[in-house]
Short mmCIF file of C-alpha atoms in Angstrom, two decimals:
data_model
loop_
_atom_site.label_atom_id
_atom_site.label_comp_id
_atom_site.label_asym_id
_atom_site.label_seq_id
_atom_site.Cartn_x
_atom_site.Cartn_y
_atom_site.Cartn_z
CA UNK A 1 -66.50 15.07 9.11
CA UNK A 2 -63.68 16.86 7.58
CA UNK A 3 -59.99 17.73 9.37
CA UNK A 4 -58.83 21.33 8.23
CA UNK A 5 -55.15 20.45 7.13
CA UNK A 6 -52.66 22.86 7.25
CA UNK A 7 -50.15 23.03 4.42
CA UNK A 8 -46.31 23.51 6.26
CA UNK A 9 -43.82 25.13 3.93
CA UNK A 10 -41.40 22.24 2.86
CA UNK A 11 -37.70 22.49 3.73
CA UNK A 12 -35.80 21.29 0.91
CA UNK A 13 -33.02 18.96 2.77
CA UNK A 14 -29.69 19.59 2.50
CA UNK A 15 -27.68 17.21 0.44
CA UNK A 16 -23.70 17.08 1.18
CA UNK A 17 -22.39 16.31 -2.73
CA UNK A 18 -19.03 14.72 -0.96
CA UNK A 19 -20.48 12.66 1.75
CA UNK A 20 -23.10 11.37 -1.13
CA UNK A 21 -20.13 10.77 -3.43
CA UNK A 22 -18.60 8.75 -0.43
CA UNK A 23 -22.05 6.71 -0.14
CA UNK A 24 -22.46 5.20 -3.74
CA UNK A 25 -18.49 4.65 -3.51
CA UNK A 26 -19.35 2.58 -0.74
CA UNK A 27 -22.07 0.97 -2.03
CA UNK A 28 -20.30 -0.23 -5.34
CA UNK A 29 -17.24 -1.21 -3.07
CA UNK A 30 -20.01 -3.81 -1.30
CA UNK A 31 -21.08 -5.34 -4.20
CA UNK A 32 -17.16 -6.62 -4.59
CA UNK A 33 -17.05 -9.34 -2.41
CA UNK A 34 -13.09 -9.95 -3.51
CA UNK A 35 -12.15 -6.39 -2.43
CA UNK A 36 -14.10 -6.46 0.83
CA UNK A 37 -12.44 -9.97 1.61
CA UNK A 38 -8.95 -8.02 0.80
CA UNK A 39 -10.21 -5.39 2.58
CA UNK A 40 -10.81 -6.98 5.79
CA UNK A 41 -7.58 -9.00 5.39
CA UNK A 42 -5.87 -5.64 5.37
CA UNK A 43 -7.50 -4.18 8.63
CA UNK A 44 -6.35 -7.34 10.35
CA UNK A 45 -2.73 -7.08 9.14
CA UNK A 46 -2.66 -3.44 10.14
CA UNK A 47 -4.29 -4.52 13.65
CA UNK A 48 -2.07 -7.48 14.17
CA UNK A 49 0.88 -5.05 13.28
CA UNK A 50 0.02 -2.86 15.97
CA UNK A 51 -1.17 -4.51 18.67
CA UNK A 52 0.36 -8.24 18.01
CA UNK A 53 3.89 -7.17 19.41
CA UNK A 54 2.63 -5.84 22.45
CA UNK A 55 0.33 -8.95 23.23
CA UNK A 56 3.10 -11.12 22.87
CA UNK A 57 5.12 -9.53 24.98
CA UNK A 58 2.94 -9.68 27.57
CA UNK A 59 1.24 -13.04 27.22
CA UNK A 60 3.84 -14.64 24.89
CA UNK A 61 6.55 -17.33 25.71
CA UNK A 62 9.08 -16.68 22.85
CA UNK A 63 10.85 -13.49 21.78
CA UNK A 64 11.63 -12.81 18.34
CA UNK A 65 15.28 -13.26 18.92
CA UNK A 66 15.14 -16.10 21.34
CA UNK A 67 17.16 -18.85 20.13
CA UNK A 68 17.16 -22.30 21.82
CA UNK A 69 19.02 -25.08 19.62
CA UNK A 70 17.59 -27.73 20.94
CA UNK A 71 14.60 -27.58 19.81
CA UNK A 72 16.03 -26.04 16.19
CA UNK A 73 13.49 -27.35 13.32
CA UNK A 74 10.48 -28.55 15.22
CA UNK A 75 7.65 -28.91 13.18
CA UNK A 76 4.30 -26.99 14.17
CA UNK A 77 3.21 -28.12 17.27
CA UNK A 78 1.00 -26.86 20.25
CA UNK A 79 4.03 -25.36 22.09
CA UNK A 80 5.29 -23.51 18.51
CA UNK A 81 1.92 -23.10 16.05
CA UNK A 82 4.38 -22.54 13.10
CA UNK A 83 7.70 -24.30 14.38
CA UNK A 84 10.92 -23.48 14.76
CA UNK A 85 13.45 -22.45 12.37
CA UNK A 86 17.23 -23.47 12.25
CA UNK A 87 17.95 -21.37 15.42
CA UNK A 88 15.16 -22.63 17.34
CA UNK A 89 13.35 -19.48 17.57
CA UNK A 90 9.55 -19.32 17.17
CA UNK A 91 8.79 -18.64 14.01
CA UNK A 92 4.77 -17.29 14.50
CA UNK A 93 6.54 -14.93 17.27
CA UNK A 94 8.51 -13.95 14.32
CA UNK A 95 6.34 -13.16 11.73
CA UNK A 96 4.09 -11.64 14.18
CA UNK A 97 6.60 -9.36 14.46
CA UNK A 98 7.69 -9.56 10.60
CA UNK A 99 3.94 -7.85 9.97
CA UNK A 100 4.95 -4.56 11.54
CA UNK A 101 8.30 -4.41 9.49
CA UNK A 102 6.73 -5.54 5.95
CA UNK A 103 3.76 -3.38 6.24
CA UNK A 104 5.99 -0.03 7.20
CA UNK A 105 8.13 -0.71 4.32
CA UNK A 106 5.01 -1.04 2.14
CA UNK A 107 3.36 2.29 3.53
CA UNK A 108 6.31 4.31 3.71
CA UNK A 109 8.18 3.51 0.74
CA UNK A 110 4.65 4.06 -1.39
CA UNK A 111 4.06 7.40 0.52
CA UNK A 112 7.98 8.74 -0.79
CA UNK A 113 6.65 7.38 -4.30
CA UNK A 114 3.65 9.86 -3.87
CA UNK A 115 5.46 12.55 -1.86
CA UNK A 116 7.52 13.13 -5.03
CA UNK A 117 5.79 11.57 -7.62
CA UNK A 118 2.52 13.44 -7.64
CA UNK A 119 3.76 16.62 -7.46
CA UNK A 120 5.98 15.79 -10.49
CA UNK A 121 3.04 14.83 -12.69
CA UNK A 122 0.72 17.69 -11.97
CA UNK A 123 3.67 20.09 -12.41
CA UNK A 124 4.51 18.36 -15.64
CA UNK A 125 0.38 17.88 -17.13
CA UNK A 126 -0.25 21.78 -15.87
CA UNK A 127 2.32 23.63 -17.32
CA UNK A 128 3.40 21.39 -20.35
CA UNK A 129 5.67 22.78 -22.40
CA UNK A 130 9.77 22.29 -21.85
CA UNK A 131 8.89 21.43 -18.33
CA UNK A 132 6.85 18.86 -19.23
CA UNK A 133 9.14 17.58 -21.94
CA UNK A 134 12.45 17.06 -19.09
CA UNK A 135 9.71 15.41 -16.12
CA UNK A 136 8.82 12.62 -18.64
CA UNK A 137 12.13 12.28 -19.83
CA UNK A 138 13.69 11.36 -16.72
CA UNK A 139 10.74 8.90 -15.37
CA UNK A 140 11.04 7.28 -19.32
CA UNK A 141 14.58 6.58 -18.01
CA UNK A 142 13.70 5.29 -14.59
CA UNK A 143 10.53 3.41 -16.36
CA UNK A 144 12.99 2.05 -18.84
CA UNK A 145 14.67 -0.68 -15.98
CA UNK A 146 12.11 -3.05 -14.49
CA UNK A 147 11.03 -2.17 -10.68
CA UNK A 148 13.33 -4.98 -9.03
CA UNK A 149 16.43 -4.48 -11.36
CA UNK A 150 16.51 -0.54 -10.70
CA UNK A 151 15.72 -1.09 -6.45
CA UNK A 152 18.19 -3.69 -6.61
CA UNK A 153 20.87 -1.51 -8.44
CA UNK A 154 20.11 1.15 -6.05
CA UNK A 155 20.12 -1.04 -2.99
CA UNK A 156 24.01 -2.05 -4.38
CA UNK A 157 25.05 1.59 -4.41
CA UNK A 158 23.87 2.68 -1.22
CA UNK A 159 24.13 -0.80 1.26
CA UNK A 160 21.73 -3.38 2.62
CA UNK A 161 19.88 -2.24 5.32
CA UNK A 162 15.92 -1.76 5.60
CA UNK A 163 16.67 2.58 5.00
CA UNK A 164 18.08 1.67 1.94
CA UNK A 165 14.93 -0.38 0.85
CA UNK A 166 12.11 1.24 1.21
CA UNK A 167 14.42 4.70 -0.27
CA UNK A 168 15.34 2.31 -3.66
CA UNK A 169 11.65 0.99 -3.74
CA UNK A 170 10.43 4.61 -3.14
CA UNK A 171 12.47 5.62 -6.05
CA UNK A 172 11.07 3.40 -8.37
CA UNK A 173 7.20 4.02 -7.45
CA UNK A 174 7.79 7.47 -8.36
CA UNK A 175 7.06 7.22 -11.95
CA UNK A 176 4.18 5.07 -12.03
CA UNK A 177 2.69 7.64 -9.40
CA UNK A 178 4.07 10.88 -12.06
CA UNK A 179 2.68 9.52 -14.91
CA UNK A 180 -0.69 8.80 -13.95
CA UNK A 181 -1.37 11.90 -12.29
CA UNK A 182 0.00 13.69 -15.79
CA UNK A 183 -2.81 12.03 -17.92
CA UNK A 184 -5.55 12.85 -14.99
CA UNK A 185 -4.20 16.80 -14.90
CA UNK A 186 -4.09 16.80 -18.33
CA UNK A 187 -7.71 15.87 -18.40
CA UNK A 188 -8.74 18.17 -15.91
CA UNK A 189 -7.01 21.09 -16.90
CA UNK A 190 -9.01 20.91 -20.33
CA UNK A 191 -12.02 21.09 -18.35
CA UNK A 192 -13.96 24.70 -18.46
CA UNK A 193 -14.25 25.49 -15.22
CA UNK A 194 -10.58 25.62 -14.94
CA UNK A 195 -10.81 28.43 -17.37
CA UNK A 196 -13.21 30.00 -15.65
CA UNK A 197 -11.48 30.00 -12.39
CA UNK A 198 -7.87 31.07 -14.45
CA UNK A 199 -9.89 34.07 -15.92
CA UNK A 200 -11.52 35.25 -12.34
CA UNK A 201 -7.64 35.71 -11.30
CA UNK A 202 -7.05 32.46 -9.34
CA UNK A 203 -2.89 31.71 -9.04
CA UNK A 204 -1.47 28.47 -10.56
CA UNK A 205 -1.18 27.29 -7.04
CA UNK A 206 -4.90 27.93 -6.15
CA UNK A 207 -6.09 26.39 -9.12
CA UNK A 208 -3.81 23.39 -8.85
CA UNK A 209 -4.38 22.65 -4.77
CA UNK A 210 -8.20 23.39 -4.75
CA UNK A 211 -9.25 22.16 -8.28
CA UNK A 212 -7.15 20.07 -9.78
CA UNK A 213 -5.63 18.02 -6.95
CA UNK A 214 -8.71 17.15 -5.31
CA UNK A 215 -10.22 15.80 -9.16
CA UNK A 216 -7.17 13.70 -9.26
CA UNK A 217 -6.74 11.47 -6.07
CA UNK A 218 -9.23 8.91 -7.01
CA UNK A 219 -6.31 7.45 -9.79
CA UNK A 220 -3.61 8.14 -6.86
CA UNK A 221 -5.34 6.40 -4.31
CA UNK A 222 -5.66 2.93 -6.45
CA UNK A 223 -2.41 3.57 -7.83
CA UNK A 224 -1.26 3.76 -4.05
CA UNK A 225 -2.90 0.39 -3.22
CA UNK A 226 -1.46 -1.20 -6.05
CA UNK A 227 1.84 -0.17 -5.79
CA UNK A 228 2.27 -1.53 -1.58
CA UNK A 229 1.67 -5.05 -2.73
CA UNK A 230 4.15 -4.04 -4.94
CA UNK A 231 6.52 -2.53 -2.96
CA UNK A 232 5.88 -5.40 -0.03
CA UNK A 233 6.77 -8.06 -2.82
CA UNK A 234 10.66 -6.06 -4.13
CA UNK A 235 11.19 -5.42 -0.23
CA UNK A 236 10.67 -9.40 0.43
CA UNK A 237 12.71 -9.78 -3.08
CA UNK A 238 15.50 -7.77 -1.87
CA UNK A 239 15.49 -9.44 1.73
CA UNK A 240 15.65 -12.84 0.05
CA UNK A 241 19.13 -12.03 -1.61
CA UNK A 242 20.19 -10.62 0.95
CA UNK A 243 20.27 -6.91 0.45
CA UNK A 244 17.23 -5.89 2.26
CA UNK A 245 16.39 -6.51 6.05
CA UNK A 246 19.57 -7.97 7.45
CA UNK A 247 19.50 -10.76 10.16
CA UNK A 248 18.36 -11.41 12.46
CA UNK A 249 15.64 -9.11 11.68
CA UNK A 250 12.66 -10.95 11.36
CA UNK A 251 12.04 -9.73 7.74
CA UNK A 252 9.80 -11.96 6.00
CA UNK A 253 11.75 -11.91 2.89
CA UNK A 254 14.95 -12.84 4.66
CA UNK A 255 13.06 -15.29 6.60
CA UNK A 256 12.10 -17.19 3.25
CA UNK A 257 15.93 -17.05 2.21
CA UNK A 258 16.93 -18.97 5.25
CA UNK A 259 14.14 -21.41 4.86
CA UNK A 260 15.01 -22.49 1.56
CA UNK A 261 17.56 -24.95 3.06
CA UNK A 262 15.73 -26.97 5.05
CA UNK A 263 12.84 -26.78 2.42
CA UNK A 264 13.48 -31.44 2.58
CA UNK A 265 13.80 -31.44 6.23
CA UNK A 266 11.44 -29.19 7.78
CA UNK A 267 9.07 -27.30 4.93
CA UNK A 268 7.77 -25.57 7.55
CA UNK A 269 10.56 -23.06 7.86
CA UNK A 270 10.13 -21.40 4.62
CA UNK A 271 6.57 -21.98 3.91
CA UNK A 272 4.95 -19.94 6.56
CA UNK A 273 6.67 -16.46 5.38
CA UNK A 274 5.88 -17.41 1.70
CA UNK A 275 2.59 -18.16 2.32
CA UNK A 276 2.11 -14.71 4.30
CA UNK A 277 3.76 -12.65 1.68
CA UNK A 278 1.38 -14.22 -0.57
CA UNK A 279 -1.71 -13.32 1.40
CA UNK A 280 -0.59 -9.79 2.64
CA UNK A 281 0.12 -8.65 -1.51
CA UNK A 282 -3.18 -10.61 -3.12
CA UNK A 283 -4.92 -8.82 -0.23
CA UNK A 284 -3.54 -5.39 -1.64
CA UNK A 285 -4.11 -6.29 -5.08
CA UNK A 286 -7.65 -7.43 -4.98
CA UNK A 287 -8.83 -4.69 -2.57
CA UNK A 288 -6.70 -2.21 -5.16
CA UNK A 289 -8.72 -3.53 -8.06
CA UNK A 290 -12.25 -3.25 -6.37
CA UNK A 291 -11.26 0.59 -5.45
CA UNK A 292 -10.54 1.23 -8.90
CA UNK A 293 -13.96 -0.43 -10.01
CA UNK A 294 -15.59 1.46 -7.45
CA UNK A 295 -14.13 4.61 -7.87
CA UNK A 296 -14.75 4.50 -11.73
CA UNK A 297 -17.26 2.01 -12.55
CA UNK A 298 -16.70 2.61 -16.36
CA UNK A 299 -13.41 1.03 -15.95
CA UNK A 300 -14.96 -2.19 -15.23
CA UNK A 301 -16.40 -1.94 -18.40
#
């Protein structure tokens, strides 16, 4: 016996170019089982950020400011996981709430760096010319001091405070964020759809917002990562000589600086903010590199 079959017209499926781009990003980022270890690390200091306040205040024994001198430099204990530091306060309650403070100076002082900085570079790779000449200029000036001399000079002019931090390390992210996105417009604006687009009548800013910002955010988004382990690490810097965070904040930079005298008696003090500074920038860094590789596999190359 034979079945008449009859032939349907095929629907060619829709494919969404973006949302496939986003799907082999992800899938490269998978393969990198440093940057999804980073990755998750970072999730967990956002959550515990959030939410780990809160939950202490509700379930918690210990404020961050509570001070009880008797039982000043206890080790790590069942009552106190991490101790107690020279004022008797908890230190996990602490840098509980440290996590909140080190990750919005991170976030916010990188978002000024972008704010300002990206703009600059496009402006300066699109038009070239004089304009571009003066831009580059002035970040060869601010690139010409290392990151920690230039946030600590600015730090001395304007005060210690936190403000005054993540403004000075905001100020010295913009050029790293400025020159990148230069060398990406510069690339893009070479490309001949650009020409196209100029010769159909599109403005500068048309061309600019809708073509050549959107082929330039993969290099701002790893520079972004980057840069808050960065800026986490001059914040902590600053803290520690005492021009950042001032106590009793419970900075983890400043927390280190008060440690460091009791390193002999009780280690505890200072090594629990050291080691988290360490974890919360290598977790920035390693995710930062396996966005990069995933963004732009030739780069691994």
């Amino acid at each position: 016996m034979s079945e008449n079959t009859v032939n349907e017209p095929v629907t060619a499926k829709r494919v969404n170019p973006r949302l496939e781009n986003y799907k082999m990003i992800w899938k490269r980022l998978k393969k990198n089982k440093a940057a999804l270890i980073g990755g998750y690390l970072i999730i967990f200091f956002i959550l515990v950020a959030v939410f780990g306040p809160y939950l202490l205040s509700q379930f918690g024994q210990y404020g961050p400011y509570q001070q009880n001198l008797l039982n000043k430099l206890q080790g790590p204990s069942a009552e106190h996981w991490f101790g107690t530091d020279n004022f008797g306060r908890d230190i996990f309650t602490r840098i509980i709430h440290g996590m909140e403070l080190t990750l919005w100076i991170g976030f916010l002082s990188v978002l000024i760096g972008m704010i300002i900085g990206v703009p600059l570079g496009i402006i300066s790779g699109y038009y070239g010319g004089r304009i571009d000449n003066i831009i580059m200029r002035v970040m060869d000036v601010l690139l010409a001091f290392p990151g920690i001399l230039l946030a600590l000079a600015i730090v001395s002019v304007l005060g210690g405070s936190l403000q005054n931090v993540i403004i000075a390390v905001g100020i010295f992210s913009i050029p790293a964020f400025a020159r990148i996105v230069r060398g990406s417009t510069l690339s893009v604006r070479k490309l001949e759809y650009i020409d196209a687009v100029r010769a159909l009548g599109a403005s500068d800013f048309r061309i600019i917002f809708k073509h050549i910002l959107p082929n330039v955010m993969s290099p701002i988004i790893v520079q972004a990562t980057l840069r808050i382990a960065t800026a986490v690490l001059t914040a902590s810097g600053l803290s520690f000589l005492g021009l950042g965070a001032q106590p009793p904040m419970p900075e983890w930079g400043a927390m280190l600086s008060a440690g460091r005298t009791y390193m002999y008696e009780a280690w505890h003090v200072a090594f629990f903010p050291g080691a988290m500074i360490v974890l919360v920038v290598l977790a920035f860094n390693i995710f930062g590199d396996g966005i990069r590789d995933a963004l732009d596999p030739k780069m691994k190359q």
